[in-house]
Short mmCIF file of C-alpha atoms and ligand atoms in Angstrom, two decimals:
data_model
loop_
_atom_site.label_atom_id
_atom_site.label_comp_id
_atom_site.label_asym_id
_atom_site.label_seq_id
_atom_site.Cartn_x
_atom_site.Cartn_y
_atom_site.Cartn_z
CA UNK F 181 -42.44 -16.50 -48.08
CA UNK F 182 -45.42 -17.91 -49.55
CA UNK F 183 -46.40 -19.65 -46.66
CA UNK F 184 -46.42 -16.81 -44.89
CA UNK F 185 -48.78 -14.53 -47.50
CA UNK F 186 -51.09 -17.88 -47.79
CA UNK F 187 -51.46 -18.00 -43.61
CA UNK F 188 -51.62 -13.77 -43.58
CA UNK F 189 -54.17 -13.49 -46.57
CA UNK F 190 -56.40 -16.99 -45.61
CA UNK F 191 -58.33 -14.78 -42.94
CA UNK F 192 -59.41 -11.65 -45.12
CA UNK F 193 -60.41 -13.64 -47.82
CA UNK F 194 -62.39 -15.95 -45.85
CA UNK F 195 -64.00 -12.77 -44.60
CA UNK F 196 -64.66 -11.81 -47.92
CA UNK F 197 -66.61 -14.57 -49.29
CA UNK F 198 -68.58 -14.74 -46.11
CA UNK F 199 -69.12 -11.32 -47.23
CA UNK F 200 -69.94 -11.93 -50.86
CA UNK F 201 -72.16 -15.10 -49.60
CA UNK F 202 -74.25 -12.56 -47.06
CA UNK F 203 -74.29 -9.60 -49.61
CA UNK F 204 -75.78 -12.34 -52.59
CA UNK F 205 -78.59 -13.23 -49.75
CA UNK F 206 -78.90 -10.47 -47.46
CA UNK F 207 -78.26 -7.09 -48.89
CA UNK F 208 -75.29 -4.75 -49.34
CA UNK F 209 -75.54 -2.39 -46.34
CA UNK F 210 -75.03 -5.92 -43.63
CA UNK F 211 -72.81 -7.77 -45.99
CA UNK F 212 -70.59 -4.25 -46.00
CA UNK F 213 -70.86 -4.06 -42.00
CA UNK F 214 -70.09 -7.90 -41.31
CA UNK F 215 -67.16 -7.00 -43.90
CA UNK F 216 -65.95 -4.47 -41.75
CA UNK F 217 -66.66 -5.33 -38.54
CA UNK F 218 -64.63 -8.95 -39.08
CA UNK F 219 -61.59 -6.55 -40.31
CA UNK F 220 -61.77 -4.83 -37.17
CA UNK F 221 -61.61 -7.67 -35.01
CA UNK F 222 -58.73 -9.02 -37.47
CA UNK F 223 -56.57 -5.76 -36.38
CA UNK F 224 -57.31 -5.84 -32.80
CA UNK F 225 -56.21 -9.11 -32.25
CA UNK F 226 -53.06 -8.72 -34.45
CA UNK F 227 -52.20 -5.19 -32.19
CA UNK F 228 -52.79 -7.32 -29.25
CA UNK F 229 -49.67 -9.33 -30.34
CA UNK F 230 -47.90 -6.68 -31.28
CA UNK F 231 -48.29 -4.75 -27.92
CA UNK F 232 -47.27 -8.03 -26.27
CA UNK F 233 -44.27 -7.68 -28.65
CA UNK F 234 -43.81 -4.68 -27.48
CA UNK F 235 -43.33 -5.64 -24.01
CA UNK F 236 -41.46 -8.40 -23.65
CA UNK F 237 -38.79 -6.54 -26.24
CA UNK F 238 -38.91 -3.34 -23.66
CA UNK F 239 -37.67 -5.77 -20.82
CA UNK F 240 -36.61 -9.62 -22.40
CA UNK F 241 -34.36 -10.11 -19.74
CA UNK F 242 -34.99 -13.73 -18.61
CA UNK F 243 -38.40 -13.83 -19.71
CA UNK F 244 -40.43 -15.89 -22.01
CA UNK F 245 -41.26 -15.25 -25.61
CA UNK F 246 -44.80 -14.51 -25.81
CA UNK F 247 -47.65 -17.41 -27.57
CA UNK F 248 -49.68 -16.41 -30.14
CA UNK F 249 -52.13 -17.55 -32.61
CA UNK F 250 -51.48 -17.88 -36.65
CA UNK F 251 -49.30 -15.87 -38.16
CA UNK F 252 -47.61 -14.57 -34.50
CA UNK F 253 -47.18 -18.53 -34.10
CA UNK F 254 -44.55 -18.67 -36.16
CA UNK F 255 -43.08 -15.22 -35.62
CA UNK F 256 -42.43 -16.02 -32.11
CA UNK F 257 -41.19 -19.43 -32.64
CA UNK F 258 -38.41 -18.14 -34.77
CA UNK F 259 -37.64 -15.12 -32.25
CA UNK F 260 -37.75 -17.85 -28.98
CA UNK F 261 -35.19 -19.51 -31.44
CA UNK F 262 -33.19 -16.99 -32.07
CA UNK F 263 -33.00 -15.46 -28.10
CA UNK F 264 -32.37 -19.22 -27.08
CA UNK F 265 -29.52 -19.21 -29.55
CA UNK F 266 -28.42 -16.25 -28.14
CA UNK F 267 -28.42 -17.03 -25.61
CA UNK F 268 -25.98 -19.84 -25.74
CA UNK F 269 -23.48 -18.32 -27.25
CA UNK F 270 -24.17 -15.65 -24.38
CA UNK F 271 -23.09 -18.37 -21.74
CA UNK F 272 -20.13 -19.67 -24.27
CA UNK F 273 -18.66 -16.59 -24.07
CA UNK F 274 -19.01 -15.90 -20.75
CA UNK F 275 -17.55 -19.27 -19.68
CA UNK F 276 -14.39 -18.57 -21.98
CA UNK F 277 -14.12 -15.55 -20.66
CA UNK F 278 -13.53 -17.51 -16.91
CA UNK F 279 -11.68 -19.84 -18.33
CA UNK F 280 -9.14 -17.31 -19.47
CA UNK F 281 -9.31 -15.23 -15.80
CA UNK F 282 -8.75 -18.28 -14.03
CA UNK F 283 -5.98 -19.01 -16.50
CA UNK F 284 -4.55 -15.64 -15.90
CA UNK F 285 -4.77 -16.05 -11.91
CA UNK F 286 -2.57 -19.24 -12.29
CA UNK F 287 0.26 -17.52 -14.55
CA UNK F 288 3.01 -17.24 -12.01
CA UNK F 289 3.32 -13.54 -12.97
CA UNK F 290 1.19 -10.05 -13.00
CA UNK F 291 -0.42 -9.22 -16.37
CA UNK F 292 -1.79 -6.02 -17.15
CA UNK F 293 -3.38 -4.79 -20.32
CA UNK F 294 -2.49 -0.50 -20.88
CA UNK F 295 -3.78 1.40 -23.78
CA UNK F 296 -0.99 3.47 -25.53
CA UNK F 297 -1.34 6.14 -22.45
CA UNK F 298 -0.82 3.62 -20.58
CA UNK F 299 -4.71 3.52 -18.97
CA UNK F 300 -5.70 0.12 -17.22
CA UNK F 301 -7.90 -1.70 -19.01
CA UNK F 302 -7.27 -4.84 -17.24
CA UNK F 303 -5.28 -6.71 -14.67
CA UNK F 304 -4.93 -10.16 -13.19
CA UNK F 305 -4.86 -10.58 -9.02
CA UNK F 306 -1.00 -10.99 -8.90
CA UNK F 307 -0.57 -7.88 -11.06
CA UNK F 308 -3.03 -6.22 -8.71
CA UNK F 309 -0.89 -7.67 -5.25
CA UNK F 310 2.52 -6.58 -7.45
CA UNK F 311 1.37 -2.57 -7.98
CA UNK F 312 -1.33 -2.52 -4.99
CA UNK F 313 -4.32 -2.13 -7.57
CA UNK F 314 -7.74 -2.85 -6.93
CA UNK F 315 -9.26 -4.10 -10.49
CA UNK F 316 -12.48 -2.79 -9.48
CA UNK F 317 -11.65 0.61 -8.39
CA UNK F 318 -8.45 1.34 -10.71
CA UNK F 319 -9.74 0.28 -14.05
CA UNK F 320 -9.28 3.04 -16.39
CA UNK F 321 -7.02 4.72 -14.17
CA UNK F 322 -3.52 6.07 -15.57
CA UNK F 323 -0.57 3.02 -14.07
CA UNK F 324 1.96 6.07 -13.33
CA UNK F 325 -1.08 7.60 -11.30
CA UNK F 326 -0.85 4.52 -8.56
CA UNK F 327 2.70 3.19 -9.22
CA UNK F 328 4.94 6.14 -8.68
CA UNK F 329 8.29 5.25 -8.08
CA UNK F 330 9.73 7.60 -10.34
CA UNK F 331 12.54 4.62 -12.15
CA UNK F 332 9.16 3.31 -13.58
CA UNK F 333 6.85 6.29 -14.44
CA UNK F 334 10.52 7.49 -16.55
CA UNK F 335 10.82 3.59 -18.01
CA UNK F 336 7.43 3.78 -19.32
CA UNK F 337 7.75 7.91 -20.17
CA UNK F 338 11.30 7.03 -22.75
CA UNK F 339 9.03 4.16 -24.07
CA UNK F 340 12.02 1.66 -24.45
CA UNK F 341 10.89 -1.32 -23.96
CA UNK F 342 13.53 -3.69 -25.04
CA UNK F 343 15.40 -4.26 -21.70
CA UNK F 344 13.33 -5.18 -18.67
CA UNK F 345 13.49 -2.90 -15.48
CA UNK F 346 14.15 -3.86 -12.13
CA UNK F 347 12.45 -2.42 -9.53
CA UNK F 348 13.07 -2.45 -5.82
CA UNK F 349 11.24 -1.18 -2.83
CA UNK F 350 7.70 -1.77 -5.50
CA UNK F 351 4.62 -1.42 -3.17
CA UNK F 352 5.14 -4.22 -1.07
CA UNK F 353 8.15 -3.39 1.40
CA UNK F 354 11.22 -5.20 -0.02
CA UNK F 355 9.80 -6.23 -3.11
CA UNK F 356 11.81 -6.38 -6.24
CA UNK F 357 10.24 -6.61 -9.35
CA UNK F 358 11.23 -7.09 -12.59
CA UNK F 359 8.88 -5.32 -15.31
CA UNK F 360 8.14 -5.94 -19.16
CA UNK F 361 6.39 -4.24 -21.78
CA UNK F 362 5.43 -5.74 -25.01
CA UNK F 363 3.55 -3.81 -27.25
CA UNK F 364 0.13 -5.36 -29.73
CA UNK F 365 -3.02 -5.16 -31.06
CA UNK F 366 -1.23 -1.54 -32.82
CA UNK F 367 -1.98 0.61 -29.50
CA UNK F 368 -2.25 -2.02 -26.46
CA UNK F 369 0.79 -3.05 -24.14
CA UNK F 370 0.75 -5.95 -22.33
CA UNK F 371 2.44 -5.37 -18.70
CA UNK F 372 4.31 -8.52 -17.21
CA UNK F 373 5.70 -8.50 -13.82
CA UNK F 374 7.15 -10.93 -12.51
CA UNK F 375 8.58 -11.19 -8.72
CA UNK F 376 12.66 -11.47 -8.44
CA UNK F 377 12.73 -10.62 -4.92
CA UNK F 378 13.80 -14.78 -3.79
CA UNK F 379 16.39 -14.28 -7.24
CA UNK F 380 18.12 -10.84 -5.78
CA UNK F 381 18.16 -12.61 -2.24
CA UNK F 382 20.20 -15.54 -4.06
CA UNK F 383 22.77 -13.23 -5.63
CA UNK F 384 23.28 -11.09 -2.42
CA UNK F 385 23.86 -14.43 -0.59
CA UNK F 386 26.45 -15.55 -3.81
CA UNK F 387 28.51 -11.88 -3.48
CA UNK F 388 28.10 -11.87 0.68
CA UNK F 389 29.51 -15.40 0.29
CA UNK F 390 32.33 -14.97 -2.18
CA UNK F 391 33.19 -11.73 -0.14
CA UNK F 392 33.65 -13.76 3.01
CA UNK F 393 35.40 -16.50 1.82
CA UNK F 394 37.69 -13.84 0.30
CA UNK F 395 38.10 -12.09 3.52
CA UNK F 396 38.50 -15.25 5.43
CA UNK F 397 41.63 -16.59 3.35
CA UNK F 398 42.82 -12.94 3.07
CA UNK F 399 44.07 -12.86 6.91
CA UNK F 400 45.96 -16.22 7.25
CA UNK F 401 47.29 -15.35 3.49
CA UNK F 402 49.06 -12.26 4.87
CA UNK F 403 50.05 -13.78 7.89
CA UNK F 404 52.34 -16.23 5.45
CA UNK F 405 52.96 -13.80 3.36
CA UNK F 406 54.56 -11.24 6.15
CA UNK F 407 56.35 -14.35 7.73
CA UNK F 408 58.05 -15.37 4.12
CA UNK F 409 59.08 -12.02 3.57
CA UNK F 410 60.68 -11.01 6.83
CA UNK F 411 62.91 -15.11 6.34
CA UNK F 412 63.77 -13.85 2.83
CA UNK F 413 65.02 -9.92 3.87
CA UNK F 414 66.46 -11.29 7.08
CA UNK F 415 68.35 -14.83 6.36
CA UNK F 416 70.66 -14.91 9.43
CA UNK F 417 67.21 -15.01 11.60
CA UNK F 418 68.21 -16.79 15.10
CA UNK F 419 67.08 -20.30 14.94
CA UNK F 420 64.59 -19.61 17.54
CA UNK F 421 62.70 -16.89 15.88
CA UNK F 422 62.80 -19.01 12.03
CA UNK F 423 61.32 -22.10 14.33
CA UNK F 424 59.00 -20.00 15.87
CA UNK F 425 57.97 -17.80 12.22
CA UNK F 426 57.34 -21.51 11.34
CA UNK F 427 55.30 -22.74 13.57
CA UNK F 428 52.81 -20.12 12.93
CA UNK F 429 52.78 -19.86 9.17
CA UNK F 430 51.95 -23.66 9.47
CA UNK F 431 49.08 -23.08 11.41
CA UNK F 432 47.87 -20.63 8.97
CA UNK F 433 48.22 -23.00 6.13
CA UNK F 434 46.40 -25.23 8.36
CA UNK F 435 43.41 -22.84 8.79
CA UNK F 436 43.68 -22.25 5.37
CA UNK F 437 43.36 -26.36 4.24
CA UNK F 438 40.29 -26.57 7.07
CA UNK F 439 38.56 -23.72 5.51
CA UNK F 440 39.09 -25.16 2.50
CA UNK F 441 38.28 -28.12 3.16
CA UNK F 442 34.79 -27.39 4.75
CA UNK F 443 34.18 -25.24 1.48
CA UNK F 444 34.40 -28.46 -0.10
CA UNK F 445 31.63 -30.48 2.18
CA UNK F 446 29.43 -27.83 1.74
CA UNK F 447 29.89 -27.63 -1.87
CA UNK F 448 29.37 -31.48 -2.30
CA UNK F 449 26.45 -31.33 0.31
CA UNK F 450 24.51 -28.55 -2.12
CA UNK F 451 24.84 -30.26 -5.30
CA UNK F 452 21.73 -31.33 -6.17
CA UNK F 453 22.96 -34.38 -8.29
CA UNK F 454 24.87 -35.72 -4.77
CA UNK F 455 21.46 -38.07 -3.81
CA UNK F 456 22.04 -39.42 -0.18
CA UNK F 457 23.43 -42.88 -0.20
CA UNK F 458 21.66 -44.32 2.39
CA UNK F 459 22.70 -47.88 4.74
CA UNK F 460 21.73 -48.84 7.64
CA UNK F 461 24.45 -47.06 10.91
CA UNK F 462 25.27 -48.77 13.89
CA UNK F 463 24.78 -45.30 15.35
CA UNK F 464 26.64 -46.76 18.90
CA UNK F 465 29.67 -47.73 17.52
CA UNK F 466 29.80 -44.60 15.68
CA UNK F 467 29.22 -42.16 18.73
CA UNK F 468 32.10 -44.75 20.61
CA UNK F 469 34.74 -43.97 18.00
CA UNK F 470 33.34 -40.12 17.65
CA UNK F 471 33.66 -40.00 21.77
CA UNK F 472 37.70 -41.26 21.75
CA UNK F 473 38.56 -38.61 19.41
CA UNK F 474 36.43 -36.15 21.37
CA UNK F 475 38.70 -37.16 24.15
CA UNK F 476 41.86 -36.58 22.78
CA UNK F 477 40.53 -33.30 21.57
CA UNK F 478 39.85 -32.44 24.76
CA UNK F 479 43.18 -33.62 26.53
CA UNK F 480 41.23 -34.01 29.43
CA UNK F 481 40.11 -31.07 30.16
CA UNK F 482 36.56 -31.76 30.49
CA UNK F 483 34.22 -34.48 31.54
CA UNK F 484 32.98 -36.01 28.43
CA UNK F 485 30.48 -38.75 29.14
CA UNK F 486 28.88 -40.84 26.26
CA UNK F 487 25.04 -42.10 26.93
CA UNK F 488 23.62 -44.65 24.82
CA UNK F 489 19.87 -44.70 25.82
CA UNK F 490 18.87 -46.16 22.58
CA UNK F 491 20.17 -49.80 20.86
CA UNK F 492 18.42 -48.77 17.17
CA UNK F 493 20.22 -48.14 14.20
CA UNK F 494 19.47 -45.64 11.44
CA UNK F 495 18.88 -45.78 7.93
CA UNK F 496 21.60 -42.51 6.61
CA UNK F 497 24.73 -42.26 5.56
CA UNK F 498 27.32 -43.36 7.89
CA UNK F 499 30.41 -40.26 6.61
CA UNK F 500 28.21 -37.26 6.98
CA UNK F 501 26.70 -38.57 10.18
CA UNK F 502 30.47 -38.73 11.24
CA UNK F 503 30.49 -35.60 10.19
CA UNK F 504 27.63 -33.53 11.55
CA UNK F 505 28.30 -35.37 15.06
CA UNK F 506 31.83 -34.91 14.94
CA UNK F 507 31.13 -30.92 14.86
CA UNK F 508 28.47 -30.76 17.46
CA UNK F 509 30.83 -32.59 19.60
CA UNK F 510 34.11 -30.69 18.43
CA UNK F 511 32.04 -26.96 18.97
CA UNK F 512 31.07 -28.20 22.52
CA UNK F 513 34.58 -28.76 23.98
CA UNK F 514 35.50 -25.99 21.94
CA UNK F 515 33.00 -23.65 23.54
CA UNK F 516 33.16 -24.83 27.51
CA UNK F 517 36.00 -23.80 29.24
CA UNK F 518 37.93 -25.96 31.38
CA UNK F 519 36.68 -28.71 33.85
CA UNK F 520 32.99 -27.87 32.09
CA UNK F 521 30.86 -31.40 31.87
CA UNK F 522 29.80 -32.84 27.81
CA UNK F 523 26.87 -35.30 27.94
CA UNK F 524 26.80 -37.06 24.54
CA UNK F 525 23.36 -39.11 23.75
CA UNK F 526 21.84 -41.33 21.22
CA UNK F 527 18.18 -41.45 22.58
CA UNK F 528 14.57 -41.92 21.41
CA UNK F 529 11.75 -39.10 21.95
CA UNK F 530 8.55 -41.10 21.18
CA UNK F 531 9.13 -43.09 18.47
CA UNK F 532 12.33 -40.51 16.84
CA UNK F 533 15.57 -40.92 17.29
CA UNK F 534 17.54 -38.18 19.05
CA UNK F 535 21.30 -37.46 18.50
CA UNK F 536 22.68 -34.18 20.90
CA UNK F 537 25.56 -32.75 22.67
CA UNK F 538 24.68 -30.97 25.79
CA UNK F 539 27.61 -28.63 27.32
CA UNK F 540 28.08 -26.54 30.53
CA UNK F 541 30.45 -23.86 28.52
CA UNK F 542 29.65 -20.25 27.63
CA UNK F 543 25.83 -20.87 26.03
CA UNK F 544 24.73 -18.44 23.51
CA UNK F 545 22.30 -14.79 23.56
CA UNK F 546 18.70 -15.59 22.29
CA UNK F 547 19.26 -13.18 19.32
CA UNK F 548 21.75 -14.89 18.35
CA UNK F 549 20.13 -18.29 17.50
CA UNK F 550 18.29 -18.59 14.65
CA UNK F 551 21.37 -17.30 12.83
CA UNK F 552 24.51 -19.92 13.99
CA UNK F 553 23.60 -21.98 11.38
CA UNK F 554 24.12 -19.22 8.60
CA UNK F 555 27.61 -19.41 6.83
CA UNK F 556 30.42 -17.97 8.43
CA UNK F 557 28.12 -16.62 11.32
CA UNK F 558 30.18 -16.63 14.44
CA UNK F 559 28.88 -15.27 18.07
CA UNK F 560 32.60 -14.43 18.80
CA UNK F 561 35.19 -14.33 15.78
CA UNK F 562 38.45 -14.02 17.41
CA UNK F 563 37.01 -17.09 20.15
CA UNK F 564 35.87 -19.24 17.09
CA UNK F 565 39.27 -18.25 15.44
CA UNK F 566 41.50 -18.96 18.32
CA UNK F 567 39.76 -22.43 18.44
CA UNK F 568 40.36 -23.49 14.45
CA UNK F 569 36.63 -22.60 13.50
CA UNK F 570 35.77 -21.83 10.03
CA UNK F 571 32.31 -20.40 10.46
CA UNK F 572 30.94 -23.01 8.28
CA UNK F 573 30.29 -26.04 11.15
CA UNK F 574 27.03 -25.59 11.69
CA UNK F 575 25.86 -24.84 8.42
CA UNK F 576 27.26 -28.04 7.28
CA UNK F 577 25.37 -29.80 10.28
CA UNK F 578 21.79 -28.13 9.14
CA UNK F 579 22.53 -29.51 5.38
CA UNK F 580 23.11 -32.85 6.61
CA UNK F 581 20.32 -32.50 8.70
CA UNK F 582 17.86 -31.17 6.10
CA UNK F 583 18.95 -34.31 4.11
CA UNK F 584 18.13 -36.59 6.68
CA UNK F 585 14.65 -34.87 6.85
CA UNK F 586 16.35 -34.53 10.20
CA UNK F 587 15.82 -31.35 12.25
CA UNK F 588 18.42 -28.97 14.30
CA UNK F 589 17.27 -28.47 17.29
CA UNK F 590 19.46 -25.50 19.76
CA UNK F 591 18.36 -24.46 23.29
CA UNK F 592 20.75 -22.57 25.37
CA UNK F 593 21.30 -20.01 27.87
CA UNK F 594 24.22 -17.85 28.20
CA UNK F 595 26.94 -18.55 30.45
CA UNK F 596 25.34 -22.07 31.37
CA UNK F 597 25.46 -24.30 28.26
CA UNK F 598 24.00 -25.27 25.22
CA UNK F 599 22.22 -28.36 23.96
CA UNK F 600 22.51 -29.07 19.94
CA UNK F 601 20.29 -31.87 19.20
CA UNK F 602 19.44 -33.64 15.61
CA UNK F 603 15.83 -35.09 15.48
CA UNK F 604 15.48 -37.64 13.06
CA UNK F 605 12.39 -39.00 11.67
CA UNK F 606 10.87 -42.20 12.64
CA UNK F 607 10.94 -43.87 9.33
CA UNK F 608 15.15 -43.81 9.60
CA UNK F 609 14.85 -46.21 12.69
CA UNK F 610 16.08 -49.40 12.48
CA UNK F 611 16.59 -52.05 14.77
CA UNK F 612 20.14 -52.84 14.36
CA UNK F 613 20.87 -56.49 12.94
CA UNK F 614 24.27 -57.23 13.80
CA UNK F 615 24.76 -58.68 9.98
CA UNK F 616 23.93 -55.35 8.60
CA UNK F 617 25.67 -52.78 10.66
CA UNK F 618 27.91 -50.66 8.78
CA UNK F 619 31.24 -50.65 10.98
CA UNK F 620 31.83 -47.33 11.59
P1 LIG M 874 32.76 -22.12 14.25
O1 LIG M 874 33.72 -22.76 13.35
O2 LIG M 874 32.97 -20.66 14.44
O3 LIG M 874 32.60 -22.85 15.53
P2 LIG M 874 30.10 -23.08 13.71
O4 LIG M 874 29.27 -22.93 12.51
O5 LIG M 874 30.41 -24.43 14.16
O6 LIG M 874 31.37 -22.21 13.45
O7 LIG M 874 29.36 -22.32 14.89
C1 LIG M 874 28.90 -21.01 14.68
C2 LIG M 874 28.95 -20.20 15.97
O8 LIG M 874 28.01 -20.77 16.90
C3 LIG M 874 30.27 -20.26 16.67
O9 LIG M 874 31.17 -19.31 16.18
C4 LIG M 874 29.90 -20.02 18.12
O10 LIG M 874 29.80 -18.63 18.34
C5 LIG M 874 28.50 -20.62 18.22
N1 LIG M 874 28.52 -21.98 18.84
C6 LIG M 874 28.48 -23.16 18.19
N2 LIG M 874 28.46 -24.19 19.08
C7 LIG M 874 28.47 -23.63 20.29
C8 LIG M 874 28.44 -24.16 21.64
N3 LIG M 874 28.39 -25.47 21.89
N4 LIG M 874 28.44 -23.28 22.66
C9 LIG M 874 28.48 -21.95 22.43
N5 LIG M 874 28.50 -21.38 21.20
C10 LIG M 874 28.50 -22.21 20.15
#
């Protein structure tokens, strides 16, 4: 403070004893104008730096502080401080404020930010995708105005917030959504949504499943059931008839133990704590003792040839490669009438190995296709039925597959045949070392 009176005053009292030294030799009237006229020049010069003050603070933005002699010197030092301090904590700001949208574009679900009428005040991009907002245009816009469906204008309209809704059919066709609202700040609400839609798909898969399993044991269970009944109200039955009653409640119980039984491989192929024991498969002798029991499944009824095009082994596991060949094979003489031709081939395409069954029996509609390999999807029950199929074959063959890193590949035409192949990857080939085969 005294600095700054010393540096302010320094000038006008020089002036004065100039003044006082011209008045003691020269004479009142030119000590009074050199006086004055030095004053003058004194306030011009200090208005000059205030008008330049005056116009960099009427437009600052990104340019310099103004110089300026004495006094201003040290004026505008402190205010270039101060802006460049400002500055600063200008760019701090904005680079937290980036940090936190590009934190909020990572969360994994929609945030919004609603004042207590529920206004948009801010949203990040998944929130936007989730209600089909557009931050730019719908800030300050009421929610209920864009996202009408009328479950979620009356959730937020009872103002109950303590259960989260579920809502289908939101904006995007076939999305499901399920919504949060947590109150702060006194009169904000913070808006989570989070997409279910993959969750819902799970548990209509789970109750489809559970229903067709039900329905599946339901028909072979009343087939026994009818058959014990009519033995117990009728016990002279003819010999004949009792043989015959049977005969065909054992082959119920029989579909029954096969269903059951593939329930079982499935369940053990989906549990993620099963990890695939791998060795290294003579995959020849394999398909040799997989192609006798095709045989006597067939009875000779078809011409089932075996091709081994390719000597290597792979690294997998030799019980559910038994397994998922075993079906292919079993579903093609099961699906080619009689005196139809079965080529069965281990073969190499480039540097993969190939496993497939190609038939000459009743082929398959294109539609039909990408679905076989869905659980209990069948082309032709009663056919599949008739045959012992549980609807489950060739979903067991895409799991063993898929944990192979194997692929399921089916081309077919209807009424000509069908080839199933299994692709495997290169890194599972082996050349077979007799020492290391697993017998099979
Ligand atoms: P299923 O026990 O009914 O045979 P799968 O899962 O093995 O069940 O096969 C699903 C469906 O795919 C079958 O019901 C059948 O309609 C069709 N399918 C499978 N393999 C063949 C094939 N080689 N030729 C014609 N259709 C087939």
């Amino acid at each position: 403070m005294f600095d700054f009176w010393r540096r302010a005053l320094f000038f006008p009292f020089a002036v004065l004893l100039l003044s006082l030294l011209v008045w003691a030799t020269v004479g009142t009237l030119l000590a009074t104008l050199f006086f004055s006229v030095s004053l003058l020049i004194h306030l011009v010069l200090h208005l000059r730096q205030l008008e330049a003050l005056d116009y960099w603070l009427a437009d600052s933005n990104g340019r310099a502080v103004p110089d300026g002699p004495g006094l201003w010197e040290e004026v505008f030092a402190r205010l270039n401080r101060m802006v460049r301090q400002h500055r600063k904590e200008h760019e701090q700001r904005v680079a937290a404020l980036q940090h936190m949208e590009q934190a909020t574009s990572a969360l994994p679900e929609g945030v919004a930010i609603l004042d207590d009428s529920y206004h948009i005040q801010w949203c990040n991009p998944l929130a936007e995708q989730h209600f089909g907002l557009d931050s730019k245009r719908d800030i300050g816009q009421q929610i209920t105005y864009l996202a009408r469906q009328p479950e979620f204008v009356q959730y937020l309209a009872i103002h109950e917030f303590s259960e989260p809704l579920v809502l289908s059919g939101a904006r995007q066709d076939g999305l499901t959504l399920s919504i949060k609202l947590i109150p702060y700040g006194g009169n904000k609400l913070l808006l989570i949504s989070r997409d279910i839609t993959h969750l819902e798909r799970i548990e209509n898969m789970r109750r489809d499943f559970v229903a067709n399993v039900s329905h599946e044991l339901r028909t072979p269970l009343t087939v026994v059931n009818g058959f014990v009944e009519t033995l117990h109200d009728m016990p002279n039955l003819e010999n004949s008839m009792a043989r015959r009653a049977l005969q065909l409640m054992g082959e119920q119980t029989h579909r029954m133990e096969r269903l059951v039984d593939d329930l079982l491989t499935l369940s053990k192929l989906e549990d993620t704590l099963n990890v695939l024991q791998e060795e290294t498969v003579d995959i020849s002798g394999l398909l040799r003792s997989l192609h006798q029991e095709g045989q006597s499944l067939s009875a000779e009824k078809h011409g089932l040839r075996l091709e081994l095009a390719s000597n290597c082994a792979l690294l997998s596991n030799a019980d559910e490669l038994r397994s998922a060949f075993g079906n292919l094979i079993s579903n093609a003489i099961r699906y080619t009438p009689q005196g139809g031709e079965i080529l069965v081939s281990w073969h190499e395409q480039g540097d993969q190995p190939v496993f497939s069954v190609q038939d000459s029996g009743i082929g398959i509609s294109p539609q039909h296709i990408p679905r076989l390999t869905e659980r209990f999807y069948r082309v032709d029950s009663s056919r599949s039925r008739e045959t012992g199929g549980t609807g489950l074959g060739l979903a067991i063959v895409k799991h063993i597959a898929s944990r192979h890193q194997a692929r399921l590949e089916i081309a077919s035409e209807e009424g000509k045949g069908s080839t199933f192949s299994i692709v495997f990857p290169a890194s599972r080939r082996l050349p077979l070392r007799a020492d290391e085969a697993i017998a099979t």
